[in-house]
PDB file of C-alpha atoms in Angstrom:
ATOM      1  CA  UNK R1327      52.316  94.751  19.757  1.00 75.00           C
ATOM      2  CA  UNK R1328      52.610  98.127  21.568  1.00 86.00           C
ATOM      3  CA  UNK R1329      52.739  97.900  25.464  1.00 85.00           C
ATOM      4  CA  UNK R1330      49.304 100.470  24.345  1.00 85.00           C
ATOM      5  CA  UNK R1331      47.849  97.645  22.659  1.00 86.00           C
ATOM      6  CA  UNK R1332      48.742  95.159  25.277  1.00 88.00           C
ATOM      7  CA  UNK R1333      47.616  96.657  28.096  1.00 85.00           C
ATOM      8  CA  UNK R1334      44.558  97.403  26.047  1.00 88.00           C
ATOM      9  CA  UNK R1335      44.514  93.581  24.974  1.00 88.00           C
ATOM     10  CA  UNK R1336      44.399  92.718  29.009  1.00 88.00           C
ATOM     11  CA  UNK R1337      41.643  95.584  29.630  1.00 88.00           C
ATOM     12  CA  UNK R1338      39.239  93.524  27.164  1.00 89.00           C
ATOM     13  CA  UNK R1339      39.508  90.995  28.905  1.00 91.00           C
ATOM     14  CA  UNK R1340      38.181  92.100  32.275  1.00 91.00           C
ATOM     15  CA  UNK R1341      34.901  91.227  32.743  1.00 92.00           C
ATOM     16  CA  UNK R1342      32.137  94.136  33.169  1.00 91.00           C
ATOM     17  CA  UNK R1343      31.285  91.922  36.632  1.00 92.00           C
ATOM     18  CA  UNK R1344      34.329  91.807  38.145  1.00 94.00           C
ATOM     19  CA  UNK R1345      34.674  95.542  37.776  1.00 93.00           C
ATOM     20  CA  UNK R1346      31.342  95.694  39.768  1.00 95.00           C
ATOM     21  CA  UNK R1347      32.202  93.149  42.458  1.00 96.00           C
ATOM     22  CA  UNK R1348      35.557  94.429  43.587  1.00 94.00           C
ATOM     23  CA  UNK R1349      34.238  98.000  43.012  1.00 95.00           C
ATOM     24  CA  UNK R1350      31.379  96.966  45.451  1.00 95.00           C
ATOM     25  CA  UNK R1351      33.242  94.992  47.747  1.00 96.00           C
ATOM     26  CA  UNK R1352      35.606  97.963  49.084  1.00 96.00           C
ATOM     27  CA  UNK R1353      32.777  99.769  51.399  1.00 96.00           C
ATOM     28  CA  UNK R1354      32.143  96.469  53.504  1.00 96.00           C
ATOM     29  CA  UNK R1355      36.232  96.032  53.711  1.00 97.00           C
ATOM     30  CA  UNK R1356      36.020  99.582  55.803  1.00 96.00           C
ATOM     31  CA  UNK R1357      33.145  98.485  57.046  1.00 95.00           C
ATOM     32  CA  UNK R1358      34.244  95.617  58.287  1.00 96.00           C
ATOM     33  CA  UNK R1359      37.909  97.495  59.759  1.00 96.00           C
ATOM     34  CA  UNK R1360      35.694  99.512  61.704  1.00 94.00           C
ATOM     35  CA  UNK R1361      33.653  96.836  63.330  1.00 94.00           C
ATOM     36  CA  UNK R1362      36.819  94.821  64.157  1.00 94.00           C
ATOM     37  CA  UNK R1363      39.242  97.781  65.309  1.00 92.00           C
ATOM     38  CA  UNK R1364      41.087  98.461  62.008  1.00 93.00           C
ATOM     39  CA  UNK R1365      40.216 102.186  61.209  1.00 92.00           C
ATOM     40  CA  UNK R1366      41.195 103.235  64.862  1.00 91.00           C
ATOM     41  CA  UNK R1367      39.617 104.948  67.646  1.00 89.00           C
ATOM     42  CA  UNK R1368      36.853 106.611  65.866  1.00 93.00           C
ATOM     43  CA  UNK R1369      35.974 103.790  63.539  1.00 95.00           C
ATOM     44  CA  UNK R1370      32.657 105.972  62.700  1.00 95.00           C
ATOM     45  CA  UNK R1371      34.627 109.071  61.302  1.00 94.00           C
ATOM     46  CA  UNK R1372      37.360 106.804  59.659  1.00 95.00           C
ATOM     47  CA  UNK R1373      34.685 104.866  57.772  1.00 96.00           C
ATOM     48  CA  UNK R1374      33.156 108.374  56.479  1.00 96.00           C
ATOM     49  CA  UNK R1375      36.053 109.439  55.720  1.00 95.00           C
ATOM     50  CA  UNK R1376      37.471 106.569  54.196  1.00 96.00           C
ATOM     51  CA  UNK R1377      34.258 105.575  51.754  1.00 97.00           C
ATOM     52  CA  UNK R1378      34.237 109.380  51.048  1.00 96.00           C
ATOM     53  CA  UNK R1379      37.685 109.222  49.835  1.00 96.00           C
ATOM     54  CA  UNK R1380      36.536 106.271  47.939  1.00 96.00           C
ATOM     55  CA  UNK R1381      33.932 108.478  45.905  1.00 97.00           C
ATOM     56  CA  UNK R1382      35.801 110.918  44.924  1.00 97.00           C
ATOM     57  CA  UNK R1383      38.558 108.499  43.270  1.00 96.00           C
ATOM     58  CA  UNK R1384      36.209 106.791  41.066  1.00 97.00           C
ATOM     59  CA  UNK R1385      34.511 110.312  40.230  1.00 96.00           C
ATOM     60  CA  UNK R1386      38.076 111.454  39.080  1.00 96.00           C
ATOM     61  CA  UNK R1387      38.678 108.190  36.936  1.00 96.00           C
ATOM     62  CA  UNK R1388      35.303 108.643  35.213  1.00 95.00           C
ATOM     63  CA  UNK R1389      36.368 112.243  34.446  1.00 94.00           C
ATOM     64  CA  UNK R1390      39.950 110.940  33.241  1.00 95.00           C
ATOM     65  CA  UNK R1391      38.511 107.868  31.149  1.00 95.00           C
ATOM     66  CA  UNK R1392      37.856 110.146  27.474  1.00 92.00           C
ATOM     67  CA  UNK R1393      41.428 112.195  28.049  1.00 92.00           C
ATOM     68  CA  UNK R1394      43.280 109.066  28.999  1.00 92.00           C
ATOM     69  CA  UNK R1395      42.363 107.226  26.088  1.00 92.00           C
ATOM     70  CA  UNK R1396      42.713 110.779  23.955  1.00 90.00           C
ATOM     71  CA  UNK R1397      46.579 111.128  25.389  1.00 91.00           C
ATOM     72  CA  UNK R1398      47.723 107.745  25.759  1.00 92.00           C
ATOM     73  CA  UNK R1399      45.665 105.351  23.450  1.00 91.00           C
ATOM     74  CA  UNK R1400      44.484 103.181  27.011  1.00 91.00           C
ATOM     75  CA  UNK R1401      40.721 102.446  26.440  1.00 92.00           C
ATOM     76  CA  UNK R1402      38.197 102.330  29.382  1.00 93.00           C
ATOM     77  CA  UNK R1403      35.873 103.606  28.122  1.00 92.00           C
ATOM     78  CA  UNK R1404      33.684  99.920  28.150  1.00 92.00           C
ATOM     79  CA  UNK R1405      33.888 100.078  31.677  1.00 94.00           C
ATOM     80  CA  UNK R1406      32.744 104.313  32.232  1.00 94.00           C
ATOM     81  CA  UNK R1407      29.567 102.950  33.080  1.00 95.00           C
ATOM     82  CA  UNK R1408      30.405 100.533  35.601  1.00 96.00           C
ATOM     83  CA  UNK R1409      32.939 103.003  37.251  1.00 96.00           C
ATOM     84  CA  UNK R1410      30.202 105.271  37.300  1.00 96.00           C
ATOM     85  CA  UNK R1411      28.084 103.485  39.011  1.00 97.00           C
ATOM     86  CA  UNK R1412      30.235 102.208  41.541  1.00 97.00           C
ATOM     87  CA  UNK R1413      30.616 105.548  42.739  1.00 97.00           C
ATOM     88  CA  UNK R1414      27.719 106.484  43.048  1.00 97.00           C
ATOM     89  CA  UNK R1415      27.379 103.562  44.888  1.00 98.00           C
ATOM     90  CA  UNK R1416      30.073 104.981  47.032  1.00 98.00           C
ATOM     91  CA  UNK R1417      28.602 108.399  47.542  1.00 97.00           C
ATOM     92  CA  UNK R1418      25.212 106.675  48.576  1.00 97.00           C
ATOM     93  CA  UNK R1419      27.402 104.648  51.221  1.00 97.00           C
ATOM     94  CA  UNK R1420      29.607 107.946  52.273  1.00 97.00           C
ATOM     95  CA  UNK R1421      25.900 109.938  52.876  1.00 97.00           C
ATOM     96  CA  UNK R1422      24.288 106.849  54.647  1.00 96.00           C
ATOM     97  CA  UNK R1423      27.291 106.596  57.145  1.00 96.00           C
ATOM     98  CA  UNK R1424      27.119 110.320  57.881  1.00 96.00           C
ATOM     99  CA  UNK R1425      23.478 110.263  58.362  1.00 95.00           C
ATOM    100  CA  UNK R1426      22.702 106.768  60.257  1.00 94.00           C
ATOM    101  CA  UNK R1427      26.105 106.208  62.111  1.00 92.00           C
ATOM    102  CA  UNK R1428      27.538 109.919  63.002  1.00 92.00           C
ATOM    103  CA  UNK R1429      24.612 111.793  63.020  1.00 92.00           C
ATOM    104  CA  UNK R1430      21.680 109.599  63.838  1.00 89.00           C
ATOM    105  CA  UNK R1431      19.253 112.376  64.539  1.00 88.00           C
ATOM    106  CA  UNK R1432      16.610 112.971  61.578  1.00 87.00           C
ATOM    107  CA  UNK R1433      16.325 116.968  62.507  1.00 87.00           C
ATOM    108  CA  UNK R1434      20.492 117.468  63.166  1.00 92.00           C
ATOM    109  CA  UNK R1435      20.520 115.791  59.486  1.00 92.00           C
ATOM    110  CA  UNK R1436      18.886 118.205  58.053  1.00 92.00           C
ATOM    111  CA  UNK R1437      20.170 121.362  60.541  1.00 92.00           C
ATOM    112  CA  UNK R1438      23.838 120.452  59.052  1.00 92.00           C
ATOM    113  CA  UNK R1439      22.192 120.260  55.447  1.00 93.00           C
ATOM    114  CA  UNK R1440      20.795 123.880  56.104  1.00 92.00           C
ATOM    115  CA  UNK R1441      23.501 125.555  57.899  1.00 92.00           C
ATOM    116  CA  UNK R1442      26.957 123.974  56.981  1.00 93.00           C
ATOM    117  CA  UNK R1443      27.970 124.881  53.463  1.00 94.00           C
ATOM    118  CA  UNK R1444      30.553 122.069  52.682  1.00 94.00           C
ATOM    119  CA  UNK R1445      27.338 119.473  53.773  1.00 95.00           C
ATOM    120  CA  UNK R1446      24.736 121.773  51.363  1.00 96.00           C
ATOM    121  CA  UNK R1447      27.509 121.170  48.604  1.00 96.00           C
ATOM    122  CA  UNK R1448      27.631 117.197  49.339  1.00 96.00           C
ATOM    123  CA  UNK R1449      23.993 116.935  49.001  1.00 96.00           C
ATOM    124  CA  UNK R1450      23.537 119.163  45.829  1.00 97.00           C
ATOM    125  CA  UNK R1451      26.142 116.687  44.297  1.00 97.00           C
ATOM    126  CA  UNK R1452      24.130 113.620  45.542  1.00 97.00           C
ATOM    127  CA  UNK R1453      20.909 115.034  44.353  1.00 97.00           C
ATOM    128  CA  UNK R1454      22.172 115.740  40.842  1.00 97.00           C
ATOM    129  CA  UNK R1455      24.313 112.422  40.851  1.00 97.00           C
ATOM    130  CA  UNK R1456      20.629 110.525  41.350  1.00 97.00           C
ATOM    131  CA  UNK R1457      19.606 111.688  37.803  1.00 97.00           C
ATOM    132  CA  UNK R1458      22.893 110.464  36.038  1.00 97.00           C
ATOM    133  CA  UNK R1459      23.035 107.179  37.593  1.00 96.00           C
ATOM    134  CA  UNK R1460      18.778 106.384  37.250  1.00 97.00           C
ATOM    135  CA  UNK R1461      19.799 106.663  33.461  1.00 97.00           C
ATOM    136  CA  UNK R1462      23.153 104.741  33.135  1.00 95.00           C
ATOM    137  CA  UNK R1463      21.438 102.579  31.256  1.00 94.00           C
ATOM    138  CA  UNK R1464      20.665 101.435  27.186  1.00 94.00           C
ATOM    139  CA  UNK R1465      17.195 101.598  28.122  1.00 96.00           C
ATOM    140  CA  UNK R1466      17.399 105.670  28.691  1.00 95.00           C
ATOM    141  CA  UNK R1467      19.714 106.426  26.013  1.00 94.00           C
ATOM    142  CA  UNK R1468      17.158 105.106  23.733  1.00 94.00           C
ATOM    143  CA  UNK R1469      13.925 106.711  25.669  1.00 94.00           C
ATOM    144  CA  UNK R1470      16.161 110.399  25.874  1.00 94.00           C
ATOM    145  CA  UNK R1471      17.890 109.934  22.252  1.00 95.00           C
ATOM    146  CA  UNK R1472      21.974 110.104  22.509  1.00 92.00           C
ATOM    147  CA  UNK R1473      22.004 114.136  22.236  1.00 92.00           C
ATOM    148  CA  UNK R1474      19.473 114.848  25.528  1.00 93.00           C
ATOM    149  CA  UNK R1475      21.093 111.743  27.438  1.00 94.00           C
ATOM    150  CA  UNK R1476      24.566 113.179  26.760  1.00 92.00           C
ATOM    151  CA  UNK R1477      23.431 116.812  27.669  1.00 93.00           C
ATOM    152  CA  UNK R1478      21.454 115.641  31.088  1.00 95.00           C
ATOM    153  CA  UNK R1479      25.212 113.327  32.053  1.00 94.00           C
ATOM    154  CA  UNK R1480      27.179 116.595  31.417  1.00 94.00           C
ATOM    155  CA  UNK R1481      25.996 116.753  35.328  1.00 95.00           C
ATOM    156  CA  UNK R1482      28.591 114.834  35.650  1.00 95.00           C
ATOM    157  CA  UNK R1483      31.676 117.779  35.119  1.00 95.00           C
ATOM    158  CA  UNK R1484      29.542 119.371  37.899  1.00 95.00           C
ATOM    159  CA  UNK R1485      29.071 116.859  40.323  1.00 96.00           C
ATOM    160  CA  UNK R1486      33.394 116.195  40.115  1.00 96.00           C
ATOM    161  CA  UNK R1487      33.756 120.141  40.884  1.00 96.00           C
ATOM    162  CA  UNK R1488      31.164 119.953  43.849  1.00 97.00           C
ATOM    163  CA  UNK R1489      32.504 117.098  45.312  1.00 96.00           C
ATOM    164  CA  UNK R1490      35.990 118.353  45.114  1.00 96.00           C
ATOM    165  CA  UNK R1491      34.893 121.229  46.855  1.00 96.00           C
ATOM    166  CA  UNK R1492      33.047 119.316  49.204  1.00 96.00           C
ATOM    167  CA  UNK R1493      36.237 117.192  50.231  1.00 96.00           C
ATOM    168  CA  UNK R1494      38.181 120.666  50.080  1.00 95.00           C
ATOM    169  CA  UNK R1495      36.062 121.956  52.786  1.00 93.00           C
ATOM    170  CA  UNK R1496      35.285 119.142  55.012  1.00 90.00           C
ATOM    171  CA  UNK R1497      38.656 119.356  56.618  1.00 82.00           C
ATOM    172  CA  UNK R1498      39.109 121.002  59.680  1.00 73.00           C
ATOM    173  CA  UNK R1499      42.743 122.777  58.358  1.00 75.00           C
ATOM    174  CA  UNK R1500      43.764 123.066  54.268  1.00 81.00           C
ATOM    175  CA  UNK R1501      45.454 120.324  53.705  1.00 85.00           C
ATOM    176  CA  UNK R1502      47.194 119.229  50.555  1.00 92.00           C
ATOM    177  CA  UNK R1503      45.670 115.765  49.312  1.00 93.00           C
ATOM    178  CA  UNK R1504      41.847 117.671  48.805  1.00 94.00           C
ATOM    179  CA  UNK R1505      43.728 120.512  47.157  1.00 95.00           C
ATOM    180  CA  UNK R1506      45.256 118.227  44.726  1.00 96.00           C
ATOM    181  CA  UNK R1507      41.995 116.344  43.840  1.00 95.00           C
ATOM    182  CA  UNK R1508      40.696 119.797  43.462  1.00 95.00           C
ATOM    183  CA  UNK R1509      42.920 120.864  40.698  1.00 96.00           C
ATOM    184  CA  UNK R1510      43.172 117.774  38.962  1.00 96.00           C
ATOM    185  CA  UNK R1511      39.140 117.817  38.654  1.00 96.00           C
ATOM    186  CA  UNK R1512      39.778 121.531  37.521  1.00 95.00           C
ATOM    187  CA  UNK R1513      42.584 120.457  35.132  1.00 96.00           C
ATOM    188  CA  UNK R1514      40.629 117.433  33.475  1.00 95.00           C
ATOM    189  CA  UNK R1515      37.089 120.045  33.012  1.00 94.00           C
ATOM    190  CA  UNK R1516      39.348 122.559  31.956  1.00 93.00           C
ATOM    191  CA  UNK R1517      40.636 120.146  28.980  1.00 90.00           C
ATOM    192  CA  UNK R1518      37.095 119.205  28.233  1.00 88.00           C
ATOM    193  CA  UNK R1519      35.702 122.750  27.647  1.00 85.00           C
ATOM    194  CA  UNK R1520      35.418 122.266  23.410  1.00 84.00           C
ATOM    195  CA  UNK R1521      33.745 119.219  23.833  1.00 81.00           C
ATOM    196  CA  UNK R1522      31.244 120.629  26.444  1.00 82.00           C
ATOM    197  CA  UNK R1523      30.522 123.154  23.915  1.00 84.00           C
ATOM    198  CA  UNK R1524      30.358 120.909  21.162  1.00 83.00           C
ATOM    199  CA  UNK R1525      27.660 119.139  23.014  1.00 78.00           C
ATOM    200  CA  UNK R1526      25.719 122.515  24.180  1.00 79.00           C
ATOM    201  CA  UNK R1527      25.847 123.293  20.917  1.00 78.00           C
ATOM    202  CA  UNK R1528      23.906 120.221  19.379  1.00 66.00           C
TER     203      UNK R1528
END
């Protein structure tokens, strides 16, 4: 057996739950840092920060999960879905900790939606990530049909690019770790261009 096949042998045999619960379990870790000390003196912005962070990780491993298996044979595609999900959940937790715990005020919330570009970005992502996770589901594949349901989770490609930019432009100076997330999100659309088409194409 090939260490392909093995490592694909040991990938089967993850449960879909387990992906979910330690997936799900990371935001209350921060959480719980910042209630007890752990994330420093401004626990508030660390947790942001930190679930934010979060997000855009499991965004970039949905993205890498078809040219990963293309390049190297390693199959996760059974758990896509479940990734998916899971950071969505994370984006959901990264906007409620900006809104309820830094910003608090309902009309600042939406001031800083209006006026500061790398927040407008954030929330267009959000908005069009709502769509893609309602139908992560068997139940909408069938209800769509497979061609319309892969279209509508091409949002996907879009939401990696805006939250890259988004993470690019939340720091106060350039720094290199967004910039790198940046063009790897770049790099992986970039490689899925004839497949994009493909599916534009019908």
């Amino acid at each position: 057996m090939s260490p392909v096949q093995r490592a694909n042998a040991v990938i089967r045999r993850i449960p879909g739950w387990a992906v979910y619960l330690v997936g799900g379990v990371l935001p209350f870790w921060y959480l719980y840092l910042a209630l007890t000390g752990g994330l420093g003196v401004e626990p508030v912005n660390a947790l942001e920060r930190a679930i934010g962070k979060l997000a855009m990780k499991a965004l970039v491993i949905v993205l890498a999960i078809t040219p990963l298996r293309r390049w190297t044979g390693v199959n996760l595609i059974p758990y896509r879905r479940a990734i998916g999900l899971i950071a969505f959940f994370y984006v959901f937790c990264h906007l409620l900790v900006w809104a309820v715990l830094d910003v608090q005020d309902p009309g600042r919330i939406w001031s800083d939606i209006v006026k500061r570009p790398y927040i407008t970005i954030g929330m267009v992502a959000f908005v069009l990530l709502l769509p893609v996770a309602i139908t992560s589901n068997n139940w909408a594949i069938r209800r769509l049909g497979p061609l319309r349901w892969r279209r509508l989770h091409m949002l996907t490609y879009v939401i990696c690019a805006l939250g890259a930019a988004h993470y690019v432009m939340v720091q106060k100076v350039w720094e290199v770790e967004p910039l790198i997330y940046l063009v790897i999100v770049l790099g992986l659309l970039a490689v899925r261009i004839p497949t994009i088409r493909r599916t534009l194409a019908g």
